PDB file of C-alpha atoms in Angstrom:
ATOM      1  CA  UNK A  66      91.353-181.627 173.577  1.00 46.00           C
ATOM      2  CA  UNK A  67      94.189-183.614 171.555  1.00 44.00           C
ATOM      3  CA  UNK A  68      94.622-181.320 169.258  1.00 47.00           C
ATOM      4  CA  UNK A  69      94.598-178.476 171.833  1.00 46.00           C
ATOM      5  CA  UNK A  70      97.446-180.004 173.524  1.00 42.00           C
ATOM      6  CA  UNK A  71      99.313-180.503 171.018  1.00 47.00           C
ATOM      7  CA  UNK A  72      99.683-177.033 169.534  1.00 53.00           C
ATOM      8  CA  UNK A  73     100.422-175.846 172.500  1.00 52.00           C
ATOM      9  CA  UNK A  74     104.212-177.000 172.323  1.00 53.00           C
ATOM     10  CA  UNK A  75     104.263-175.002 169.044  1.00 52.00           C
ATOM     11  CA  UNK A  76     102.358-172.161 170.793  1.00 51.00           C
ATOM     12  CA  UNK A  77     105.295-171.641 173.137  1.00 52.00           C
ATOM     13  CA  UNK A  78     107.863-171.614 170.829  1.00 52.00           C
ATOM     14  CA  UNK A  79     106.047-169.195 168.673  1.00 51.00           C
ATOM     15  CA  UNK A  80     105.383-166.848 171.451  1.00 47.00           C
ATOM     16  CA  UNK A  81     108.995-166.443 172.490  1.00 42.00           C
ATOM     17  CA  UNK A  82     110.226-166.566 168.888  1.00 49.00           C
ATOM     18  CA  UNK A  83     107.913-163.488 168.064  1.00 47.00           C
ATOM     19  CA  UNK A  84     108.010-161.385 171.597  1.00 43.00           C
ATOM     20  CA  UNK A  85     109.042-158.504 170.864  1.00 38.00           C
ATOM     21  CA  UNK A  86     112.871-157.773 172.731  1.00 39.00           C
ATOM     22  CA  UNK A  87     113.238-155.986 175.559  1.00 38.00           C
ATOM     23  CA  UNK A  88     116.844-154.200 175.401  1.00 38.00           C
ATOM     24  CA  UNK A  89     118.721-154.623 178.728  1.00 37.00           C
ATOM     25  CA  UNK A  90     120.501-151.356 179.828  1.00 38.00           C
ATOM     26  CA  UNK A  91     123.060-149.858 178.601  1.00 41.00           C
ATOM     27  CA  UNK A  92     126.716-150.755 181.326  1.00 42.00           C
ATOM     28  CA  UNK A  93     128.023-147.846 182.803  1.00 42.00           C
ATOM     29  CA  UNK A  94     130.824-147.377 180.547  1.00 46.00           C
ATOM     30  CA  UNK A  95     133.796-145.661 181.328  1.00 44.00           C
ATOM     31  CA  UNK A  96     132.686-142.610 179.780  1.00 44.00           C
ATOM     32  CA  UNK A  97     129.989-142.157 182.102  1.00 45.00           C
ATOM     33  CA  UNK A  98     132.095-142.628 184.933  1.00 44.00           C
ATOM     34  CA  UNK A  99     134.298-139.597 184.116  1.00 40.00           C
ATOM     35  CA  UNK A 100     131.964-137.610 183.220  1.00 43.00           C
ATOM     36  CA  UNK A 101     129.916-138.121 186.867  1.00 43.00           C
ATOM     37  CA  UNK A 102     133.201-137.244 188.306  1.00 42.00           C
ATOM     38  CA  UNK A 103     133.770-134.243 186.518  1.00 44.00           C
ATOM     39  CA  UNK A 104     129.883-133.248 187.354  1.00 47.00           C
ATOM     40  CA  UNK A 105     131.213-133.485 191.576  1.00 49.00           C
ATOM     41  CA  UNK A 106     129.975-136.926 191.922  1.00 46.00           C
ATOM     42  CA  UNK A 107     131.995-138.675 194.460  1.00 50.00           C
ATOM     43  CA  UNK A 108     134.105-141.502 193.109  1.00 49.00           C
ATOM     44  CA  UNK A 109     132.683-143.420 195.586  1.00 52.00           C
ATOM     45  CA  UNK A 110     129.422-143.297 194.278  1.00 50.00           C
ATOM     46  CA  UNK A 111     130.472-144.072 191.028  1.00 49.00           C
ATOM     47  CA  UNK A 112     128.445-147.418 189.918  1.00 53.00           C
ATOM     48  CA  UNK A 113     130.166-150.548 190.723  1.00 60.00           C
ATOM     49  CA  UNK A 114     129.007-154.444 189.467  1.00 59.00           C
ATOM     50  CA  UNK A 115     126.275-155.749 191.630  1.00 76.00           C
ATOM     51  CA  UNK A 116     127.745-159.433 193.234  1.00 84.00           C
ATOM     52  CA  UNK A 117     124.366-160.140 194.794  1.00 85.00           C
ATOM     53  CA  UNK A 118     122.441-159.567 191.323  1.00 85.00           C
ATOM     54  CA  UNK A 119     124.815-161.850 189.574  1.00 88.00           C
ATOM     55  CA  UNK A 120     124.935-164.575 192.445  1.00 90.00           C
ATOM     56  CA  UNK A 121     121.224-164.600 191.870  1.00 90.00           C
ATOM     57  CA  UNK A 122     121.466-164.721 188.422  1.00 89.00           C
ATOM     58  CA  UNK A 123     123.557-167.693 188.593  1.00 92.00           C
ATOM     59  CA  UNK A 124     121.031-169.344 191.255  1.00 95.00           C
ATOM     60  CA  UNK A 125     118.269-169.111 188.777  1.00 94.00           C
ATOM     61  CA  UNK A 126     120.549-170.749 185.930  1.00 93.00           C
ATOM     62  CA  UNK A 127     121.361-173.567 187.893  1.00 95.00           C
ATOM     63  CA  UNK A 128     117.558-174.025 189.268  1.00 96.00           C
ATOM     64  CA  UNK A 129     116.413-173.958 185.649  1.00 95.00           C
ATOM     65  CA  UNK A 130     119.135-176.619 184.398  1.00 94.00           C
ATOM     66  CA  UNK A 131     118.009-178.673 187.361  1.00 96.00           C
ATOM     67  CA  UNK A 132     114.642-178.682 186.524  1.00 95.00           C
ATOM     68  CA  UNK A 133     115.261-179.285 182.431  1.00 92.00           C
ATOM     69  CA  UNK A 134     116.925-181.722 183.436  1.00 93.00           C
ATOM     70  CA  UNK A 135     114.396-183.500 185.795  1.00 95.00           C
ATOM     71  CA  UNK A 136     111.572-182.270 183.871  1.00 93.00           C
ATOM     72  CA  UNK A 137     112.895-184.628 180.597  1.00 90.00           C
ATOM     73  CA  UNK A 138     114.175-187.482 182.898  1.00 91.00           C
ATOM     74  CA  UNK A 139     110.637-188.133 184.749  1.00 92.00           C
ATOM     75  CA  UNK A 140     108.075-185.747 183.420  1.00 90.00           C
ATOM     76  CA  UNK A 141     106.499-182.547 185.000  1.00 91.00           C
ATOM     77  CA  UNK A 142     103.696-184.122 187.056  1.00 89.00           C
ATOM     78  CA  UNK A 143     106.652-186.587 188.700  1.00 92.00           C
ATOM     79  CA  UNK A 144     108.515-183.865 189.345  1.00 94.00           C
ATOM     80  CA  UNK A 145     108.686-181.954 192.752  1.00 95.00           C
ATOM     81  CA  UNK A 146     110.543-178.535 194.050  1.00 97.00           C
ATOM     82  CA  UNK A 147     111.950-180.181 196.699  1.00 97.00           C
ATOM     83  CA  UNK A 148     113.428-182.401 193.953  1.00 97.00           C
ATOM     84  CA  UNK A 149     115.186-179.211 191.823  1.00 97.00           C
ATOM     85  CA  UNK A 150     116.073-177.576 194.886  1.00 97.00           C
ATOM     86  CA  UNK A 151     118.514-181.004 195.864  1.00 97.00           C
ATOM     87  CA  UNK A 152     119.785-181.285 192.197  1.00 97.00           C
ATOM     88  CA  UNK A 153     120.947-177.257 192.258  1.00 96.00           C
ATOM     89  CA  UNK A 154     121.816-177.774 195.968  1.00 96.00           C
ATOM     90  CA  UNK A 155     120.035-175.022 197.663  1.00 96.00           C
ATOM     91  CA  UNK A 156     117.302-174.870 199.950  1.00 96.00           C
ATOM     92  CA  UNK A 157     113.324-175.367 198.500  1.00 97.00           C
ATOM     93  CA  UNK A 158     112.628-171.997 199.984  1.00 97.00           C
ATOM     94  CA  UNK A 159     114.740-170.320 197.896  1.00 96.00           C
ATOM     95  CA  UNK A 160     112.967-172.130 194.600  1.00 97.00           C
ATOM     96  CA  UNK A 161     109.571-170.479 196.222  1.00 96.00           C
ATOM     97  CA  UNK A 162     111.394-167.390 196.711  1.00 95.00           C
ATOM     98  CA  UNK A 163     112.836-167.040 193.102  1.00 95.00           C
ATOM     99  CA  UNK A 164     109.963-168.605 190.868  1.00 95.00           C
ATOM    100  CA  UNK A 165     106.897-168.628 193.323  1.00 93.00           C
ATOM    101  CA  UNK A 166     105.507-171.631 191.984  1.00 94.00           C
ATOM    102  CA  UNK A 167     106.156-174.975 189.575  1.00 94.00           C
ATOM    103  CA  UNK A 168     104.420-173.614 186.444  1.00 92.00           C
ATOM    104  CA  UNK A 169     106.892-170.827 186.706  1.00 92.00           C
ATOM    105  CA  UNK A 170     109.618-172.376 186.704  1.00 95.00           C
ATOM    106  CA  UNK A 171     108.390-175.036 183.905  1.00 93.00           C
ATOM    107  CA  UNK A 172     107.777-171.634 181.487  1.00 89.00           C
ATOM    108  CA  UNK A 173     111.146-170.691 182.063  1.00 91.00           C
ATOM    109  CA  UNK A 174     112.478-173.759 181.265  1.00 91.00           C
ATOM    110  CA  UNK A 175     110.732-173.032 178.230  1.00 87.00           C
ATOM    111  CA  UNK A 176     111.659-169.934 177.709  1.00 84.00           C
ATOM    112  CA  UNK A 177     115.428-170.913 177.894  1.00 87.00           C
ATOM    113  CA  UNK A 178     115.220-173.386 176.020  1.00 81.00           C
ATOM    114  CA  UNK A 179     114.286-171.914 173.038  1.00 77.00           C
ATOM    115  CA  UNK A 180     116.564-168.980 173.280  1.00 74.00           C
ATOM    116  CA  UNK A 181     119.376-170.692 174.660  1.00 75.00           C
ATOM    117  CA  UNK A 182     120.042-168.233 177.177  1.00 74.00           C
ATOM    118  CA  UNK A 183     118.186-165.914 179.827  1.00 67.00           C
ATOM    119  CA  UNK A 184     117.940-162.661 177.968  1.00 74.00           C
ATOM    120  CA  UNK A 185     114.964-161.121 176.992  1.00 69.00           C
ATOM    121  CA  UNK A 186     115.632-160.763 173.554  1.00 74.00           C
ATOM    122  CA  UNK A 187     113.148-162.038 170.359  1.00 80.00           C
ATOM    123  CA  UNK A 188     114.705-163.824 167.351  1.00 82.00           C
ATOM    124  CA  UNK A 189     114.213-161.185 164.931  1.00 87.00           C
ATOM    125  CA  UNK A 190     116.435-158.510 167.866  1.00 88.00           C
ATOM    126  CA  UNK A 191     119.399-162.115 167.614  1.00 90.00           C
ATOM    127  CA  UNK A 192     122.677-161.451 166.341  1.00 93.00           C
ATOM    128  CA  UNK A 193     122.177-164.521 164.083  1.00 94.00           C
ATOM    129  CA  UNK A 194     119.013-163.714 162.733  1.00 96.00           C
ATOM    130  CA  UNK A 195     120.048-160.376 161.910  1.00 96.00           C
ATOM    131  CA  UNK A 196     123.361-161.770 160.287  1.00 97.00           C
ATOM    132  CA  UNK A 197     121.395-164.400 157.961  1.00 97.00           C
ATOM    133  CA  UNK A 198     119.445-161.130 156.440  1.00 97.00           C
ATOM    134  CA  UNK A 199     122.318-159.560 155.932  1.00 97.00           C
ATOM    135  CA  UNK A 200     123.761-162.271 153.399  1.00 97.00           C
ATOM    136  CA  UNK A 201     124.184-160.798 149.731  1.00 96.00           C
ATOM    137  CA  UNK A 202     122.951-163.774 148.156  1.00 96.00           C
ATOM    138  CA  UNK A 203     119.336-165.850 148.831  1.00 97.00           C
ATOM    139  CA  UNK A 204     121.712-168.871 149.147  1.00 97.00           C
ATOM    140  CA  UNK A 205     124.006-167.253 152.111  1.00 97.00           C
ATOM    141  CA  UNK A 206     120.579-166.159 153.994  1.00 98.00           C
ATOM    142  CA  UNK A 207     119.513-170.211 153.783  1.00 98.00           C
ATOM    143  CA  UNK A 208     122.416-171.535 155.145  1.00 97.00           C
ATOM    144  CA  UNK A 209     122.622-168.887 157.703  1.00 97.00           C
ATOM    145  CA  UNK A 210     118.916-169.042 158.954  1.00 98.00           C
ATOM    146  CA  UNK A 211     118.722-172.686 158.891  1.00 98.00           C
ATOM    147  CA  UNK A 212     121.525-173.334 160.561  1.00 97.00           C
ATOM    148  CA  UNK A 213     120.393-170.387 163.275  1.00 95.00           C
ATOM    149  CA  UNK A 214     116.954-172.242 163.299  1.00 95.00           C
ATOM    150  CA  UNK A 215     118.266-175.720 163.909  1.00 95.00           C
ATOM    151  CA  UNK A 216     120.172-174.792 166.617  1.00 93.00           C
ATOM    152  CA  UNK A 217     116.683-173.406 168.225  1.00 90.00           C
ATOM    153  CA  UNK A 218     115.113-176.744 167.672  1.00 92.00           C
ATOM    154  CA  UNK A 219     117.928-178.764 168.899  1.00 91.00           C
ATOM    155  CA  UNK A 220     117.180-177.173 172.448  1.00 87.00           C
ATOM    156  CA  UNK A 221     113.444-177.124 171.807  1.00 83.00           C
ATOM    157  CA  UNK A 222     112.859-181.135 170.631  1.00 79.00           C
ATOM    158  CA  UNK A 223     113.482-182.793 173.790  1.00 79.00           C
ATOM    159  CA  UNK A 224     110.806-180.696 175.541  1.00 84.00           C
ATOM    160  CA  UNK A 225     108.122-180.283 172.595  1.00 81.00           C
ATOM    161  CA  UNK A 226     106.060-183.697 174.353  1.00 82.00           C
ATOM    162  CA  UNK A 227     107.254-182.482 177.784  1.00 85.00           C
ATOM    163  CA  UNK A 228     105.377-179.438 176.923  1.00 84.00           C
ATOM    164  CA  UNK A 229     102.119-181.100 175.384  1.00 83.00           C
ATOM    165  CA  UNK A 230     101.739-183.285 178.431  1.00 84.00           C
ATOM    166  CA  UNK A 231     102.508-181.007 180.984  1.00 86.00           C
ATOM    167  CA  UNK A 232      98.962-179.076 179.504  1.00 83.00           C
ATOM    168  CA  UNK A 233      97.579-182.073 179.565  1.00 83.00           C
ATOM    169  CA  UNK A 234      97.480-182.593 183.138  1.00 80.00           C
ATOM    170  CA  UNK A 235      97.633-178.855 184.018  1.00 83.00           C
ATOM    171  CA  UNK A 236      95.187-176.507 182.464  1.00 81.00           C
ATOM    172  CA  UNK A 237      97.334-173.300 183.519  1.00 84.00           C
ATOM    173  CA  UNK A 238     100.069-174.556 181.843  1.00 84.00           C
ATOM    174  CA  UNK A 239      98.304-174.203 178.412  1.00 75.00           C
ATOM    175  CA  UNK A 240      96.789-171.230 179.556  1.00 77.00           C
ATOM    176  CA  UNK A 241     100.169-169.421 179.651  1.00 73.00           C
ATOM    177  CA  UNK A 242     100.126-169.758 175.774  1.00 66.00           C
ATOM    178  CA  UNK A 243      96.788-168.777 174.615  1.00 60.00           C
ATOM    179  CA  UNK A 244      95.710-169.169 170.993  1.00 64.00           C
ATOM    180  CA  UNK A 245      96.076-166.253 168.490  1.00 63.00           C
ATOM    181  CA  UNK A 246      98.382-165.095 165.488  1.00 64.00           C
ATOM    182  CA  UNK A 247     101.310-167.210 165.414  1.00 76.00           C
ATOM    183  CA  UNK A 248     104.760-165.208 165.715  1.00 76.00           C
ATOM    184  CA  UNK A 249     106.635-168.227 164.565  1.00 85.00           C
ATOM    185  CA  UNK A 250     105.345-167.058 160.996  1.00 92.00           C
ATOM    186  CA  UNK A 251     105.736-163.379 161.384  1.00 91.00           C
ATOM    187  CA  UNK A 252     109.543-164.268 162.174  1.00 93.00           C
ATOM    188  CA  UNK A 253     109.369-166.359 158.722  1.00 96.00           C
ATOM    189  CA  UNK A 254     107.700-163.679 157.349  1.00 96.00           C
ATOM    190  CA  UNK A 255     110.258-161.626 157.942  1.00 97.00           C
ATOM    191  CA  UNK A 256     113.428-163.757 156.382  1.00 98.00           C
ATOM    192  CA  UNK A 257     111.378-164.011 153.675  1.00 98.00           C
ATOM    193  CA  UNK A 258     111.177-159.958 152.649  1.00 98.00           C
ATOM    194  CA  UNK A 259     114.993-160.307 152.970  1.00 98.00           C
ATOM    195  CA  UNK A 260     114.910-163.250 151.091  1.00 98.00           C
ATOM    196  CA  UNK A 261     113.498-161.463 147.964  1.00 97.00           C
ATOM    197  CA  UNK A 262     115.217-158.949 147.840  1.00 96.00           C
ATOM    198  CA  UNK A 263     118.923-161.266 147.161  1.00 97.00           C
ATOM    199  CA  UNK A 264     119.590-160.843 143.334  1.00 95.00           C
ATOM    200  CA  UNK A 265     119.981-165.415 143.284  1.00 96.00           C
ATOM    201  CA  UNK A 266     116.192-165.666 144.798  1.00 97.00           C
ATOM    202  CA  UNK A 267     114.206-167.079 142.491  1.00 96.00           C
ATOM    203  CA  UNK A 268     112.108-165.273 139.710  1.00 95.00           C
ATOM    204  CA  UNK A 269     108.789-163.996 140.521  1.00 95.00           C
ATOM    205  CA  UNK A 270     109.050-165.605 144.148  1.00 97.00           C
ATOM    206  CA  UNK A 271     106.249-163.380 146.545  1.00 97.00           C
ATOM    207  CA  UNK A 272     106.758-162.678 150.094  1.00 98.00           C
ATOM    208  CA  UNK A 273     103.734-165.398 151.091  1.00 97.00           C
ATOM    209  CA  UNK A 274     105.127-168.437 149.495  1.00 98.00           C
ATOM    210  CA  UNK A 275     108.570-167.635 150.796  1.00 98.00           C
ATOM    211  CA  UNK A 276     107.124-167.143 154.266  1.00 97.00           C
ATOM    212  CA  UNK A 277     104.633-170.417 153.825  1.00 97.00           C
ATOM    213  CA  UNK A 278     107.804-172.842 152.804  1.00 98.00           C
ATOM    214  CA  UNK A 279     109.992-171.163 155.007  1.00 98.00           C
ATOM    215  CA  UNK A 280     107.006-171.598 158.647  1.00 96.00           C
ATOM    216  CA  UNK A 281     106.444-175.342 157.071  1.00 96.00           C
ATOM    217  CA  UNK A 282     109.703-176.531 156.430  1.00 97.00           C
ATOM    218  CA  UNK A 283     111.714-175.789 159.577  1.00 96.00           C
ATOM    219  CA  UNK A 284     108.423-176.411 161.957  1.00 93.00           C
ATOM    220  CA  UNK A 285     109.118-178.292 165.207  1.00 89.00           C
ATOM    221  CA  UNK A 286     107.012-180.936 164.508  1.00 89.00           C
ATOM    222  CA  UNK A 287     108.405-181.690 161.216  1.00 94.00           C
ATOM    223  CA  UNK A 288     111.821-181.492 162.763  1.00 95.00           C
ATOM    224  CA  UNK A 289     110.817-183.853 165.328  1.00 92.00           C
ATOM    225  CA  UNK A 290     109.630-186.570 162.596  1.00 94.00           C
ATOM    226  CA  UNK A 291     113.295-186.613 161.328  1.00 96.00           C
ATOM    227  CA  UNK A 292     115.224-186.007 164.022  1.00 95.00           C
ATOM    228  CA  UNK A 293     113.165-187.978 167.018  1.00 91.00           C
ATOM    229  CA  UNK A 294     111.119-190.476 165.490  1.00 93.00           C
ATOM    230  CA  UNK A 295     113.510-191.233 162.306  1.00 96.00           C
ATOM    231  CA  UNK A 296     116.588-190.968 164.047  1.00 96.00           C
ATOM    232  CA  UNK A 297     118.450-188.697 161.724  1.00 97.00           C
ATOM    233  CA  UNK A 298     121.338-186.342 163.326  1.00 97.00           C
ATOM    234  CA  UNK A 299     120.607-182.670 163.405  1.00 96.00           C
ATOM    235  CA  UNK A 300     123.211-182.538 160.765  1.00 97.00           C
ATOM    236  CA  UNK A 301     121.364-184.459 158.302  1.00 98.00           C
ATOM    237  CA  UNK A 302     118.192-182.594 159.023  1.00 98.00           C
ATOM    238  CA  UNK A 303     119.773-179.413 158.655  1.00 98.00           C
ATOM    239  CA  UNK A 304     121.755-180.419 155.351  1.00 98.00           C
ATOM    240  CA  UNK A 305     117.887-181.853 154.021  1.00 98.00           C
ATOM    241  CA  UNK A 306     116.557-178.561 155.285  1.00 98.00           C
ATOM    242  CA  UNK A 307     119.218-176.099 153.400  1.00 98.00           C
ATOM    243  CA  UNK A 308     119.122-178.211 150.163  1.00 97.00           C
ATOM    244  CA  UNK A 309     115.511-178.574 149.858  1.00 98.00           C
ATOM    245  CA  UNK A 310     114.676-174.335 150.889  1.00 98.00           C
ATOM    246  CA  UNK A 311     117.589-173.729 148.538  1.00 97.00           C
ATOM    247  CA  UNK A 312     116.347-175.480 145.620  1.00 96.00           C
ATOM    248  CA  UNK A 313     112.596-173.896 145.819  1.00 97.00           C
ATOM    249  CA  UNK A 314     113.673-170.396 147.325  1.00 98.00           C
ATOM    250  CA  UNK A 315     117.026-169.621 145.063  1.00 97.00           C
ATOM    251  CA  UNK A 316     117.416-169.327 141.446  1.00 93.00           C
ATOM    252  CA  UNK A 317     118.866-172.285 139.064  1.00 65.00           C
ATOM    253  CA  UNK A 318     117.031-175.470 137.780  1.00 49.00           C
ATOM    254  CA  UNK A 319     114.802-176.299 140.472  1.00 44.00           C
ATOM    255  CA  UNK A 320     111.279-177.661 141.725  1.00 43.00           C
ATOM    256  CA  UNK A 321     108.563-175.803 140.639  1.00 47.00           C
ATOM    257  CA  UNK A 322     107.427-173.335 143.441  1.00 47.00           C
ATOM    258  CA  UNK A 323     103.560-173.689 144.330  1.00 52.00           C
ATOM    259  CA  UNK A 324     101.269-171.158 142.950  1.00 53.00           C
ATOM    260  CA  UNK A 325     100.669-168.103 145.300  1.00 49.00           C
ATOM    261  CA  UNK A 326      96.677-168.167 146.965  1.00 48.00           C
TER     262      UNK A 326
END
């Protein structure tokens, strides 16, 4: 059961790293607009922002930073609806009305977390992600992709335990990140065929042992170790993290790289 627990903090980062995006659609543009016109649409009919969709999108935002907040400051057992609803100051029907239930809201607190923001987009389908594979050189991709990842642990650390012993005391919790394939590594896996491909990464590097440094190195737990329990700053982790992939992923006189399987 320990051990269960504890992966399951992992688990839920994985699962959002590796989702696969979900586009949101395209705004009317003004484009559209015209042409509906031309096409004997009325202009009155013409499409026009939605105030009660974004007054309920910021109502979920600020029930979701309520309950981070609670959620870190006295667990999720300790914490009640009634207790989110006061800190976002609205009514605990409308908490029931927008999440349903606790471990809803505790997976989107999650979810957020990790992303840093509300849309449904995977880390591979980020800006940032995308912009680190597009460095020329293996060196530009590290910086870029471990600063990217850092930031994703900086939001993630303070609710890795929060996670583990929220499963601990609620078996539907952990049930809402089952076992399997980990997407954490297939979003590795991924900067690594980039990685390869730069004419500075290092000779006769494979895919694998690019992926297995890169999944190992910037883990959550290890990040934790140095960041939580050693009490470095997210800058020193992330300079650490950058000079030690560097020196085994890029080209120049550097550490031996293990020995593919």
């Amino acid at each position: 059961m320990p051990g269960e627990v504890q992966g399951v903090g992992a688990r839920a980062v994985a699962e959002f790293e590796g989702a696969a995006g979900r586009q949101p659609p395209r705004p009317l543009g003004q484009g559209d607009q015209l042409g509906r016109r031309h096409a004997g649409v009325p202009r009155r009919l013409v499409k026009r922002p939605d105030k009660r969709a974004e007054r309920s999108r910021r109502t979920r935002e600020k029930l979701v930073e309520a309950a981070r907040e609670l959620f870190i400051a006295q667990g999720y057992g300790a914490t009640s609806l009634q207790e989110v609803a006061d800190r976002a100051g609205v009514a605990v029907q409308t908490v029931y009305f927008v999440f349903r239930n606790k471990r809803t809201l505790f997976k989107d607190v999650v979810d957020t977390s990790i992303a840093g923001d509300a849309e449904p987009v995977a880390t591979m389908d980020r800006e940032w992600f995308r912009a680190a594979c597009a460095e020329p050189t293996a060196a530009g991709q590290m910086r870029a992709h471990v600063h990217g990842t850092g930031e994703i642990l900086g939001r993630v650390a303070p609710i890795m335990p929060l996670i583990a012993s929220a499963a601990a005391t609620d078996p539907e919790i952990a049930a809402q990140w089952p076992d399997g394939p980990d997407p954490r590594y297939t979003v590795q896996h991924a900067a690594a065929e980039a990685l390869i491909r730069k004419p500075d990464a290092r000779p006769g590097l494979t895919v694998e042992t690019a992926a297995d440094l890169l999944f190992a190195l910037l883990s959550p737990e290890l990040y934790l170790i140095f960041v939580r329990d050693r009490e470095w700053s997210p800058d020193t982790w992330e300079d650490w993290a950058r000079t030690t992939l560097t020196a085994q992923l890029c080209a120049g006189p550097m550490v031996p790289v293990p020995p593919s399987q």
